[in-house]
Amino acid sequence: MDPTIESLTRSLRAFAAERDWEQFHSPKNLACALSVEAAELLEHFQWLTEEQSRQLPPERLAAVGHEAADVLLYLLQLADRLGIDLAEAAREKIEINARRYPASLVRGSSRKATER
Amino acid sequence: MDPTIESLTRSLRAFAAERDWEQFHSPKNLACALSVEAAELLEHFQWLTEEQSRQLPPERLAAVGHEAADVLLYLLQLADRLGIDLAEAAREKIEINARRYPASLVRGSSRKATER
Amino acid sequence: MDPTIESLTRSLRAFAAERDWEQFHSPKNLACALSVEAAELLEHFQWLTEEQSRQLPPERLAAVGHEAADVLLYLLQLADRLGIDLAEAAREKIEINARRYPASLVRGSSRKATER
Amino acid sequence: MDPTIESLTRSLRAFAAERDWEQFHSPKNLACALSVEAAELLEHFQWLTEEQSRQLPPERLAAVGHEAADVLLYLLQLADRLGIDLAEAAREKIEINARRYPASLVRGSSRKATER
């Protein structure tokens, strides 16, 4: 397993154990929490133009960084609970996407036309 | 930066560049996509009991692994676009949470009472 | 159109116009806001058991009611912007679902097996 | 209660009862499903510009209408299960927002500055 992912996962396990929070951390609940955190991240962008979203002021950027961290932390806990090797799954998914969206076919066109 | 995160991020950059997809990958759009993927992950759990969510059959587990990978891939791209060091942000957030939820105060009680 | 839906929609139009907020209310942005509000509603339930979710204390129930209202208000604004007749679309969808999930076939089984 | 809301709610109750699906429809599960449907709606917009989102082609618009209906149907079922009067809660929320965002103070400025 990747050293960073492993070390963060170990910290999160200890964190939950010290608080006796494993009982709340069913995969279902962690999937809820992950979705909630992803939406908190999105909230920062909902009224911005795309252009504005590329030029966040420092305070907003720091807040977005914390929300992004929250998403990662719940994702790591969910993967840990389910025994999913995230780095490996991510590598696989990049390969799947490469076959699904050949550059020669989709270049420059938004995926909206080709997806689903 | 973490080697795995860096290597995945480099793959994702090349993937988007080959397809001329950077134009669609504003932080706002990536935050939308992240939220959508997190919900696709949640969809697998929505009608399950917590107990069932701990014992996913192999096919369901593989599908969940792919959705989890999608969440990670969009999160990495968002962080890359915004210049956020995800591993560092995650370490910071664990420390913040440790101060915010002292084990002696919150042990065994769902965060619902203490959060917000 | 349904009188309540129409009257709420009219109030929301006036509300946005008085604040010169129509410029922010593109369908895309309203869809973001709707998703964010749905997640805020979910946040109230994320660490509860299903049983606890059926017996919310009064304060929590009032807060959930406000989040549910937020979801409805963004949904109405989105439908208004796109010219969608929500009540009619809902009636149609119930009919579609009735054909898709015949009672004789799906009785008592979670949709997880049949959906998708 | 509003006639349309009441009539849709009655249809949804019968629909669930005929399929013995009430057992799956805890408020927690319905809140998950609502969030998932809101994200499916958002998915249609994620790679569009705001301008494109204002001019959906007819097929896309019809699909968005069905997703919007799904959001409404789960929202109605959640409110029904919790005994929330949605139309009343929506009216209250509009009044609260009117006090919270006085037109004279927020005119023409995105809520991002004033929210939270």
PDB file of N, CA, C and O in Angstrom, chain C residues 2 4 15 18-19 21 23-29 31 41 45-46 48 50 53-54 66 69-70 74 78 89 92-93 98 101 103 106-111, chain D residues 2 4 15 18-19 21 23-29 31 41 45-46 48 50 53-54 66 69-70 74 78 89 92-93 98 101 103 106-111:
ATOM      1  N   ASP C   2     -50.144  23.847 -10.482  1.00  0.00           N
ATOM      2  CA  ASP C   2     -50.639  23.708  -9.124  1.00  0.00           C
ATOM      3  C   ASP C   2     -50.580  25.051  -8.376  1.00  0.00           C
ATOM      4  O   ASP C   2     -49.582  25.769  -8.474  1.00  0.00           O
ATOM      5  N   THR C   4     -50.240  25.984  -5.176  1.00  0.00           N
ATOM      6  CA  THR C   4     -49.157  26.189  -4.206  1.00  0.00           C
ATOM      7  C   THR C   4     -47.819  26.339  -4.913  1.00  0.00           C
ATOM      8  O   THR C   4     -47.021  27.230  -4.604  1.00  0.00           O
ATOM      9  N   PHE C  15     -38.479  37.469  -5.074  1.00  0.00           N
ATOM     10  CA  PHE C  15     -37.344  37.486  -4.147  1.00  0.00           C
ATOM     11  C   PHE C  15     -36.028  37.675  -4.894  1.00  0.00           C
ATOM     12  O   PHE C  15     -35.190  38.514  -4.524  1.00  0.00           O
ATOM     13  N   GLU C  18     -35.878  41.266  -6.695  1.00  0.00           N
ATOM     14  CA  GLU C  18     -35.612  42.386  -5.779  1.00  0.00           C
ATOM     15  C   GLU C  18     -34.131  42.476  -5.396  1.00  0.00           C
ATOM     16  O   GLU C  18     -33.633  43.530  -5.026  1.00  0.00           O
ATOM     17  N   ARG C  19     -33.454  41.322  -5.417  1.00  0.00           N
ATOM     18  CA  ARG C  19     -32.041  41.281  -5.030  1.00  0.00           C
ATOM     19  C   ARG C  19     -31.102  41.266  -6.239  1.00  0.00           C
ATOM     20  O   ARG C  19     -29.890  41.162  -6.083  1.00  0.00           O
ATOM     21  N   TRP C  21     -30.646  38.886  -8.232  1.00  0.00           N
ATOM     22  CA  TRP C  21     -29.943  37.610  -8.121  1.00  0.00           C
ATOM     23  C   TRP C  21     -30.201  36.682  -9.314  1.00  0.00           C
ATOM     24  O   TRP C  21     -29.640  35.577  -9.355  1.00  0.00           O
ATOM     25  N   GLN C  23     -29.055  36.823 -12.124  1.00  0.00           N
ATOM     26  CA  GLN C  23     -27.779  36.583 -12.803  1.00  0.00           C
ATOM     27  C   GLN C  23     -27.015  35.374 -12.244  1.00  0.00           C
ATOM     28  O   GLN C  23     -26.234  34.752 -12.948  1.00  0.00           O
ATOM     29  N   PHE C  24     -27.244  35.072 -10.956  1.00  0.00           N
ATOM     30  CA  PHE C  24     -26.549  33.918 -10.361  1.00  0.00           C
ATOM     31  C   PHE C  24     -27.342  32.619 -10.541  1.00  0.00           C
ATOM     32  O   PHE C  24     -26.811  31.536 -10.320  1.00  0.00           O
ATOM     33  N   HIS C  25     -28.607  32.777 -10.924  1.00  0.00           N
ATOM     34  CA  HIS C  25     -29.502  31.617 -10.918  1.00  0.00           C
ATOM     35  C   HIS C  25     -29.584  30.910 -12.262  1.00  0.00           C
ATOM     36  O   HIS C  25     -30.680  30.619 -12.755  1.00  0.00           O
ATOM     37  N   SER C  26     -28.439  30.625 -12.851  1.00  0.00           N
ATOM     38  CA  SER C  26     -28.450  29.757 -14.032  1.00  0.00           C
ATOM     39  C   SER C  26     -28.898  28.367 -13.588  1.00  0.00           C
ATOM     40  O   SER C  26     -28.710  27.985 -12.424  1.00  0.00           O
ATOM     41  N   PRO C  27     -29.488  27.592 -14.499  1.00  0.00           N
ATOM     42  CA  PRO C  27     -29.867  26.219 -14.131  1.00  0.00           C
ATOM     43  C   PRO C  27     -28.681  25.444 -13.543  1.00  0.00           C
ATOM     44  O   PRO C  27     -28.851  24.710 -12.560  1.00  0.00           O
ATOM     45  N   LYS C  28     -27.513  25.632 -14.080  1.00  0.00           N
ATOM     46  CA  LYS C  28     -26.342  24.925 -13.535  1.00  0.00           C
ATOM     47  C   LYS C  28     -26.107  25.277 -12.066  1.00  0.00           C
ATOM     48  O   LYS C  28     -25.912  24.398 -11.225  1.00  0.00           O
ATOM     49  N   ASN C  29     -26.124  26.572 -11.762  1.00  0.00           N
ATOM     50  CA  ASN C  29     -25.889  26.985 -10.377  1.00  0.00           C
ATOM     51  C   ASN C  29     -27.011  26.516  -9.449  1.00  0.00           C
ATOM     52  O   ASN C  29     -26.755  26.116  -8.303  1.00  0.00           O
ATOM     53  N   ALA C  31     -28.771  23.858  -9.839  1.00  0.00           N
ATOM     54  CA  ALA C  31     -28.580  22.410  -9.643  1.00  0.00           C
ATOM     55  C   ALA C  31     -27.488  22.149  -8.605  1.00  0.00           C
ATOM     56  O   ALA C  31     -27.604  21.216  -7.794  1.00  0.00           O
ATOM     57  N   LEU C  41     -29.391  18.316   4.314  1.00  0.00           N
ATOM     58  CA  LEU C  41     -30.467  17.528   4.914  1.00  0.00           C
ATOM     59  C   LEU C  41     -29.918  16.155   5.353  1.00  0.00           C
ATOM     60  O   LEU C  41     -30.155  15.701   6.477  1.00  0.00           O
ATOM     61  N   PHE C  45     -28.771  13.069   9.279  1.00  0.00           N
ATOM     62  CA  PHE C  45     -29.033  11.640   9.461  1.00  0.00           C
ATOM     63  C   PHE C  45     -27.787  10.774   9.437  1.00  0.00           C
ATOM     64  O   PHE C  45     -27.847   9.581   9.718  1.00  0.00           O
ATOM     65  N   GLN C  46     -26.631  11.352   9.091  1.00  0.00           N
ATOM     66  CA  GLN C  46     -25.495  10.511   8.733  1.00  0.00           C
ATOM     67  C   GLN C  46     -24.996   9.592   9.843  1.00  0.00           C
ATOM     68  O   GLN C  46     -24.526   8.498   9.567  1.00  0.00           O
ATOM     69  N   LEU C  48     -26.975   8.685  12.519  1.00  0.00           N
ATOM     70  CA  LEU C  48     -28.126   8.058  13.187  1.00  0.00           C
ATOM     71  C   LEU C  48     -28.374   6.653  12.644  1.00  0.00           C
ATOM     72  O   LEU C  48     -28.099   6.369  11.481  1.00  0.00           O
ATOM     73  N   GLU C  50     -31.187   3.882  11.436  1.00  0.00           N
ATOM     74  CA  GLU C  50     -32.482   4.091  10.778  1.00  0.00           C
ATOM     75  C   GLU C  50     -33.587   4.294  11.823  1.00  0.00           C
ATOM     76  O   GLU C  50     -34.468   5.133  11.650  1.00  0.00           O
ATOM     77  N   SER C  53     -33.606   7.664  13.118  1.00  0.00           N
ATOM     78  CA  SER C  53     -34.075   8.630  12.115  1.00  0.00           C
ATOM     79  C   SER C  53     -35.601   8.699  12.079  1.00  0.00           C
ATOM     80  O   SER C  53     -36.172   9.663  11.563  1.00  0.00           O
ATOM     81  N   ARG C  54     -36.250   7.675  12.621  1.00  0.00           N
ATOM     82  CA  ARG C  54     -37.726   7.682  12.667  1.00  0.00           C
ATOM     83  C   ARG C  54     -38.248   8.424  13.890  1.00  0.00           C
ATOM     84  O   ARG C  54     -39.445   8.659  13.999  1.00  0.00           O
ATOM     85  N   HIS C  66     -36.578  22.777   7.827  1.00  0.00           N
ATOM     86  CA  HIS C  66     -36.024  23.929   7.107  1.00  0.00           C
ATOM     87  C   HIS C  66     -35.130  23.499   5.956  1.00  0.00           C
ATOM     88  O   HIS C  66     -35.139  24.118   4.894  1.00  0.00           O
ATOM     89  N   ALA C  69     -37.294  22.382   3.179  1.00  0.00           N
ATOM     90  CA  ALA C  69     -37.841  23.553   2.490  1.00  0.00           C
ATOM     91  C   ALA C  69     -36.806  24.136   1.524  1.00  0.00           C
ATOM     92  O   ALA C  69     -37.142  24.508   0.391  1.00  0.00           O
ATOM     93  N   ASP C  70     -35.553  24.205   1.954  1.00  0.00           N
ATOM     94  CA  ASP C  70     -34.498  24.721   1.058  1.00  0.00           C
ATOM     95  C   ASP C  70     -34.400  23.879  -0.213  1.00  0.00           C
ATOM     96  O   ASP C  70     -34.234  24.423  -1.309  1.00  0.00           O
ATOM     97  N   TYR C  74     -35.112  25.473  -4.049  1.00  0.00           N
ATOM     98  CA  TYR C  74     -34.192  25.434  -5.199  1.00  0.00           C
ATOM     99  C   TYR C  74     -34.762  24.589  -6.329  1.00  0.00           C
ATOM    100  O   TYR C  74     -34.561  24.897  -7.503  1.00  0.00           O
ATOM    101  N   LEU C  78     -35.320  25.962 -10.080  1.00  0.00           N
ATOM    102  CA  LEU C  78     -34.712  25.272 -11.219  1.00  0.00           C
ATOM    103  C   LEU C  78     -35.793  24.924 -12.248  1.00  0.00           C
ATOM    104  O   LEU C  78     -35.624  25.166 -13.455  1.00  0.00           O
ATOM    105  N   ALA C  89     -44.546  16.424 -14.172  1.00  0.00           N
ATOM    106  CA  ALA C  89     -43.390  15.519 -14.283  1.00  0.00           C
ATOM    107  C   ALA C  89     -43.435  14.458 -13.185  1.00  0.00           C
ATOM    108  O   ALA C  89     -43.093  13.292 -13.415  1.00  0.00           O
ATOM    109  N   GLU C  92     -46.072  11.831 -14.081  1.00  0.00           N
ATOM    110  CA  GLU C  92     -45.503  10.952 -15.117  1.00  0.00           C
ATOM    111  C   GLU C  92     -44.518   9.955 -14.528  1.00  0.00           C
ATOM    112  O   GLU C  92     -44.524   8.787 -14.867  1.00  0.00           O
ATOM    113  N   LYS C  93     -43.655  10.459 -13.634  1.00  0.00           N
ATOM    114  CA  LYS C  93     -42.620   9.588 -13.086  1.00  0.00           C
ATOM    115  C   LYS C  93     -43.211   8.470 -12.241  1.00  0.00           C
ATOM    116  O   LYS C  93     -42.714   7.338 -12.247  1.00  0.00           O
ATOM    117  N   ALA C  98     -44.288   2.729 -11.858  1.00  0.00           N
ATOM    118  CA  ALA C  98     -45.266   1.644 -11.675  1.00  0.00           C
ATOM    119  C   ALA C  98     -45.056   0.558 -12.729  1.00  0.00           C
ATOM    120  O   ALA C  98     -45.176  -0.642 -12.437  1.00  0.00           O
ATOM    121  N   TYR C 101     -41.410  -1.172 -11.941  1.00  0.00           N
ATOM    122  CA  TYR C 101     -41.325  -2.019 -10.744  1.00  0.00           C
ATOM    123  C   TYR C 101     -42.693  -2.618 -10.443  1.00  0.00           C
ATOM    124  O   TYR C 101     -43.370  -2.179  -9.498  1.00  0.00           O
ATOM    125  N   ALA C 103     -45.566  -4.499  -8.828  1.00  0.00           N
ATOM    126  CA  ALA C 103     -45.651  -4.940  -7.436  1.00  0.00           C
ATOM    127  C   ALA C 103     -45.443  -6.439  -7.321  1.00  0.00           C
ATOM    128  O   ALA C 103     -44.785  -6.932  -6.399  1.00  0.00           O
ATOM    129  N   VAL C 106     -41.520  -7.182  -7.398  1.00  0.00           N
ATOM    130  CA  VAL C 106     -40.519  -6.593  -6.500  1.00  0.00           C
ATOM    131  C   VAL C 106     -40.961  -6.558  -5.043  1.00  0.00           C
ATOM    132  O   VAL C 106     -40.245  -6.042  -4.194  1.00  0.00           O
ATOM    133  N   ARG C 107     -42.138  -7.120  -4.757  1.00  0.00           N
ATOM    134  CA  ARG C 107     -42.674  -6.982  -3.413  1.00  0.00           C
ATOM    135  C   ARG C 107     -41.682  -7.420  -2.338  1.00  0.00           C
ATOM    136  O   ARG C 107     -41.152  -8.520  -2.362  1.00  0.00           O
ATOM    137  N   GLY C 108     -41.435  -6.513  -1.418  1.00  0.00           N
ATOM    138  CA  GLY C 108     -40.633  -6.846  -0.248  1.00  0.00           C
ATOM    139  C   GLY C 108     -39.142  -6.951  -0.500  1.00  0.00           C
ATOM    140  O   GLY C 108     -38.374  -7.183   0.420  1.00  0.00           O
ATOM    141  N   SER C 109     -38.729  -6.807  -1.759  1.00  0.00           N
ATOM    142  CA  SER C 109     -37.283  -6.865  -1.975  1.00  0.00           C
ATOM    143  C   SER C 109     -36.770  -5.456  -2.217  1.00  0.00           C
ATOM    144  O   SER C 109     -37.358  -4.688  -2.964  1.00  0.00           O
ATOM    145  N   SER C 110     -35.663  -5.159  -1.570  1.00  0.00           N
ATOM    146  CA  SER C 110     -35.079  -3.836  -1.736  1.00  0.00           C
ATOM    147  C   SER C 110     -34.794  -3.634  -3.204  1.00  0.00           C
ATOM    148  O   SER C 110     -34.439  -4.544  -3.934  1.00  0.00           O
ATOM    149  N   ARG C 111     -34.970  -2.385  -3.645  1.00  0.00           N
ATOM    150  CA  ARG C 111     -34.754  -2.124  -5.050  1.00  0.00           C
ATOM    151  C   ARG C 111     -33.321  -2.363  -5.472  1.00  0.00           C
ATOM    152  O   ARG C 111     -33.019  -2.363  -6.632  1.00  0.00           O
TER     153      ARG C 111
ATOM    154  N   ASP D   2     -51.618  21.217   0.827  1.00  0.00           N
ATOM    155  CA  ASP D   2     -51.810  21.544  -0.580  1.00  0.00           C
ATOM    156  C   ASP D   2     -52.363  20.336  -1.359  1.00  0.00           C
ATOM    157  O   ASP D   2     -51.908  19.217  -1.153  1.00  0.00           O
ATOM    158  N   THR D   4     -52.141  19.252  -4.531  1.00  0.00           N
ATOM    159  CA  THR D   4     -51.211  18.488  -5.365  1.00  0.00           C
ATOM    160  C   THR D   4     -50.244  17.685  -4.509  1.00  0.00           C
ATOM    161  O   THR D   4     -50.009  16.506  -4.736  1.00  0.00           O
ATOM    162  N   PHE D  15     -48.042   3.355  -3.550  1.00  0.00           N
ATOM    163  CA  PHE D  15     -46.968   2.727  -4.330  1.00  0.00           C
ATOM    164  C   PHE D  15     -46.039   1.911  -3.425  1.00  0.00           C
ATOM    165  O   PHE D  15     -45.712   0.758  -3.714  1.00  0.00           O
ATOM    166  N   GLU D  18     -47.974  -1.176  -1.744  1.00  0.00           N
ATOM    167  CA  GLU D  18     -48.209  -2.306  -2.666  1.00  0.00           C
ATOM    168  C   GLU D  18     -46.950  -3.153  -2.854  1.00  0.00           C
ATOM    169  O   GLU D  18     -47.021  -4.326  -3.186  1.00  0.00           O
ATOM    170  N   ARG D  19     -45.816  -2.528  -2.711  1.00  0.00           N
ATOM    171  CA  ARG D  19     -44.545  -3.234  -2.924  1.00  0.00           C
ATOM    172  C   ARG D  19     -43.881  -3.645  -1.595  1.00  0.00           C
ATOM    173  O   ARG D  19     -42.787  -4.203  -1.596  1.00  0.00           O
ATOM    174  N   TRP D  21     -42.518  -1.766   0.511  1.00  0.00           N
ATOM    175  CA  TRP D  21     -41.249  -1.044   0.530  1.00  0.00           C
ATOM    176  C   TRP D  21     -41.136  -0.070   1.713  1.00  0.00           C
ATOM    177  O   TRP D  21     -40.100   0.581   1.865  1.00  0.00           O
ATOM    178  N   GLN D  23     -40.597  -0.698   4.634  1.00  0.00           N
ATOM    179  CA  GLN D  23     -39.486  -1.142   5.481  1.00  0.00           C
ATOM    180  C   GLN D  23     -38.139  -0.508   5.074  1.00  0.00           C
ATOM    181  O   GLN D  23     -37.249  -0.361   5.884  1.00  0.00           O
ATOM    182  N   PHE D  24     -37.996  -0.168   3.779  1.00  0.00           N
ATOM    183  CA  PHE D  24     -36.741   0.439   3.311  1.00  0.00           C
ATOM    184  C   PHE D  24     -36.772   1.963   3.433  1.00  0.00           C
ATOM    185  O   PHE D  24     -35.747   2.618   3.318  1.00  0.00           O
ATOM    186  N   HIS D  25     -37.981   2.506   3.632  1.00  0.00           N
ATOM    187  CA  HIS D  25     -38.146   3.954   3.560  1.00  0.00           C
ATOM    188  C   HIS D  25     -38.020   4.651   4.905  1.00  0.00           C
ATOM    189  O   HIS D  25     -38.860   5.478   5.268  1.00  0.00           O
ATOM    190  N   SER D  26     -36.989   4.330   5.647  1.00  0.00           N
ATOM    191  CA  SER D  26     -36.697   5.116   6.851  1.00  0.00           C
ATOM    192  C   SER D  26     -36.305   6.515   6.397  1.00  0.00           C
ATOM    193  O   SER D  26     -35.816   6.706   5.277  1.00  0.00           O
ATOM    194  N   PRO D  27     -36.521   7.527   7.254  1.00  0.00           N
ATOM    195  CA  PRO D  27     -36.091   8.883   6.889  1.00  0.00           C
ATOM    196  C   PRO D  27     -34.616   8.921   6.477  1.00  0.00           C
ATOM    197  O   PRO D  27     -34.258   9.606   5.528  1.00  0.00           O
ATOM    198  N   LYS D  28     -33.774   8.180   7.148  1.00  0.00           N
ATOM    199  CA  LYS D  28     -32.354   8.167   6.773  1.00  0.00           C
ATOM    200  C   LYS D  28     -32.158   7.687   5.338  1.00  0.00           C
ATOM    201  O   LYS D  28     -31.436   8.309   4.553  1.00  0.00           O
ATOM    202  N   ASN D  29     -32.803   6.581   4.981  1.00  0.00           N
ATOM    203  CA  ASN D  29     -32.636   6.048   3.630  1.00  0.00           C
ATOM    204  C   ASN D  29     -33.228   6.993   2.586  1.00  0.00           C
ATOM    205  O   ASN D  29     -32.666   7.170   1.500  1.00  0.00           O
ATOM    206  N   ALA D  31     -33.416  10.203   2.851  1.00  0.00           N
ATOM    207  CA  ALA D  31     -32.480  11.339   2.728  1.00  0.00           C
ATOM    208  C   ALA D  31     -31.289  10.969   1.850  1.00  0.00           C
ATOM    209  O   ALA D  31     -30.798  11.796   1.067  1.00  0.00           O
ATOM    210  N   LEU D  41     -29.324  14.766 -11.075  1.00  0.00           N
ATOM    211  CA  LEU D  41     -29.756  15.976 -11.769  1.00  0.00           C
ATOM    212  C   LEU D  41     -28.538  16.856 -12.101  1.00  0.00           C
ATOM    213  O   LEU D  41     -28.367  17.325 -13.222  1.00  0.00           O
ATOM    214  N   PHE D  45     -25.486  18.781 -15.739  1.00  0.00           N
ATOM    215  CA  PHE D  45     -24.960  20.135 -15.901  1.00  0.00           C
ATOM    216  C   PHE D  45     -23.449  20.243 -15.697  1.00  0.00           C
ATOM    217  O   PHE D  45     -22.868  21.294 -15.953  1.00  0.00           O
ATOM    218  N   GLN D  46     -22.817  19.165 -15.225  1.00  0.00           N
ATOM    219  CA  GLN D  46     -21.458  19.313 -14.688  1.00  0.00           C
ATOM    220  C   GLN D  46     -20.425  19.819 -15.693  1.00  0.00           C
ATOM    221  O   GLN D  46     -19.496  20.523 -15.314  1.00  0.00           O
ATOM    222  N   LEU D  48     -21.311  21.511 -18.562  1.00  0.00           N
ATOM    223  CA  LEU D  48     -21.881  22.610 -19.345  1.00  0.00           C
ATOM    224  C   LEU D  48     -21.435  23.966 -18.797  1.00  0.00           C
ATOM    225  O   LEU D  48     -21.207  24.112 -17.595  1.00  0.00           O
ATOM    226  N   GLU D  50     -22.557  27.825 -17.861  1.00  0.00           N
ATOM    227  CA  GLU D  50     -23.848  28.334 -17.376  1.00  0.00           C
ATOM    228  C   GLU D  50     -24.749  28.685 -18.547  1.00  0.00           C
ATOM    229  O   GLU D  50     -25.958  28.433 -18.520  1.00  0.00           O
ATOM    230  N   SER D  53     -26.344  25.772 -19.967  1.00  0.00           N
ATOM    231  CA  SER D  53     -27.360  25.215 -19.068  1.00  0.00           C
ATOM    232  C   SER D  53     -28.697  25.939 -19.222  1.00  0.00           C
ATOM    233  O   SER D  53     -29.744  25.426 -18.827  1.00  0.00           O
ATOM    234  N   ARG D  54     -28.663  27.122 -19.805  1.00  0.00           N
ATOM    235  CA  ARG D  54     -29.912  27.877 -20.046  1.00  0.00           C
ATOM    236  C   ARG D  54     -30.584  27.479 -21.346  1.00  0.00           C
ATOM    237  O   ARG D  54     -31.708  27.881 -21.608  1.00  0.00           O
ATOM    238  N   HIS D  66     -37.286  14.510 -15.602  1.00  0.00           N
ATOM    239  CA  HIS D  66     -37.498  13.262 -14.865  1.00  0.00           C
ATOM    240  C   HIS D  66     -36.652  13.202 -13.599  1.00  0.00           C
ATOM    241  O   HIS D  66     -37.109  12.722 -12.567  1.00  0.00           O
ATOM    242  N   ALA D  69     -38.263  15.379 -11.076  1.00  0.00           N
ATOM    243  CA  ALA D  69     -39.423  14.673 -10.502  1.00  0.00           C
ATOM    244  C   ALA D  69     -38.958  13.688  -9.426  1.00  0.00           C
ATOM    245  O   ALA D  69     -39.570  13.594  -8.357  1.00  0.00           O
ATOM    246  N   ASP D  70     -37.877  12.963  -9.704  1.00  0.00           N
ATOM    247  CA  ASP D  70     -37.358  12.013  -8.707  1.00  0.00           C
ATOM    248  C   ASP D  70     -37.002  12.722  -7.402  1.00  0.00           C
ATOM    249  O   ASP D  70     -37.265  12.209  -6.317  1.00  0.00           O
ATOM    250  N   TYR D  74     -38.895  11.863  -3.733  1.00  0.00           N
ATOM    251  CA  TYR D  74     -38.254  11.461  -2.480  1.00  0.00           C
ATOM    252  C   TYR D  74     -38.436  12.522  -1.401  1.00  0.00           C
ATOM    253  O   TYR D  74     -38.571  12.203  -0.215  1.00  0.00           O
ATOM    254  N   LEU D  78     -40.077  11.763   2.200  1.00  0.00           N
ATOM    255  CA  LEU D  78     -39.354  12.079   3.435  1.00  0.00           C
ATOM    256  C   LEU D  78     -40.219  12.963   4.334  1.00  0.00           C
ATOM    257  O   LEU D  78     -40.346  12.712   5.544  1.00  0.00           O
ATOM    258  N   ALA D  89     -43.535  24.823   5.442  1.00  0.00           N
ATOM    259  CA  ALA D  89     -42.097  25.011   5.729  1.00  0.00           C
ATOM    260  C   ALA D  89     -41.450  25.895   4.671  1.00  0.00           C
ATOM    261  O   ALA D  89     -40.589  26.727   4.985  1.00  0.00           O
ATOM    262  N   GLU D  92     -42.448  29.540   5.322  1.00  0.00           N
ATOM    263  CA  GLU D  92     -41.645  30.026   6.456  1.00  0.00           C
ATOM    264  C   GLU D  92     -40.218  30.356   6.029  1.00  0.00           C
ATOM    265  O   GLU D  92     -39.668  31.373   6.415  1.00  0.00           O
ATOM    266  N   LYS D  93     -39.645  29.464   5.221  1.00  0.00           N
ATOM    267  CA  LYS D  93     -38.245  29.651   4.838  1.00  0.00           C
ATOM    268  C   LYS D  93     -38.078  30.897   3.971  1.00  0.00           C
ATOM    269  O   LYS D  93     -37.071  31.601   4.070  1.00  0.00           O
ATOM    270  N   ALA D  98     -35.992  36.362   3.661  1.00  0.00           N
ATOM    271  CA  ALA D  98     -36.255  37.786   3.395  1.00  0.00           C
ATOM    272  C   ALA D  98     -35.642  38.647   4.498  1.00  0.00           C
ATOM    273  O   ALA D  98     -35.090  39.723   4.245  1.00  0.00           O
ATOM    274  N   TYR D 101     -31.550  38.221   4.236  1.00  0.00           N
ATOM    275  CA  TYR D 101     -30.898  38.864   3.093  1.00  0.00           C
ATOM    276  C   TYR D 101     -31.717  40.061   2.641  1.00  0.00           C
ATOM    277  O   TYR D 101     -32.403  40.002   1.622  1.00  0.00           O
ATOM    278  N   ALA D 103     -33.004  43.110   0.748  1.00  0.00           N
ATOM    279  CA  ALA D 103     -32.686  43.491  -0.632  1.00  0.00           C
ATOM    280  C   ALA D 103     -31.711  44.660  -0.656  1.00  0.00           C
ATOM    281  O   ALA D 103     -30.791  44.713  -1.474  1.00  0.00           O
ATOM    282  N   VAL D 106     -28.006  43.283  -0.076  1.00  0.00           N
ATOM    283  CA  VAL D 106     -27.348  42.232  -0.861  1.00  0.00           C
ATOM    284  C   VAL D 106     -27.571  42.379  -2.368  1.00  0.00           C
ATOM    285  O   VAL D 106     -27.128  41.534  -3.135  1.00  0.00           O
ATOM    286  N   ARG D 107     -28.237  43.470  -2.761  1.00  0.00           N
ATOM    287  CA  ARG D 107     -28.609  43.580  -4.171  1.00  0.00           C
ATOM    288  C   ARG D 107     -27.398  43.392  -5.091  1.00  0.00           C
ATOM    289  O   ARG D 107     -26.386  44.072  -4.970  1.00  0.00           O
ATOM    290  N   GLY D 108     -27.540  42.474  -6.017  1.00  0.00           N
ATOM    291  CA  GLY D 108     -26.542  42.295  -7.078  1.00  0.00           C
ATOM    292  C   GLY D 108     -25.251  41.641  -6.637  1.00  0.00           C
ATOM    293  O   GLY D 108     -24.361  41.424  -7.445  1.00  0.00           O
ATOM    294  N   SER D 109     -25.126  41.334  -5.343  1.00  0.00           N
ATOM    295  CA  SER D 109     -23.891  40.658  -4.935  1.00  0.00           C
ATOM    296  C   SER D 109     -24.209  39.195  -4.673  1.00  0.00           C
ATOM    297  O   SER D 109     -25.182  38.865  -4.017  1.00  0.00           O
ATOM    298  N   SER D 110     -23.369  38.348  -5.194  1.00  0.00           N
ATOM    299  CA  SER D 110     -23.570  36.923  -5.002  1.00  0.00           C
ATOM    300  C   SER D 110     -23.614  36.645  -3.511  1.00  0.00           C
ATOM    301  O   SER D 110     -22.917  37.262  -2.721  1.00  0.00           O
ATOM    302  N   ARG D 111     -24.445  35.694  -3.148  1.00  0.00           N
ATOM    303  CA  ARG D 111     -24.556  35.387  -1.737  1.00  0.00           C
ATOM    304  C   ARG D 111     -23.266  34.866  -1.138  1.00  0.00           C
ATOM    305  O   ARG D 111     -23.142  34.759   0.060  1.00  0.00           O
TER     306      ARG D 111
END
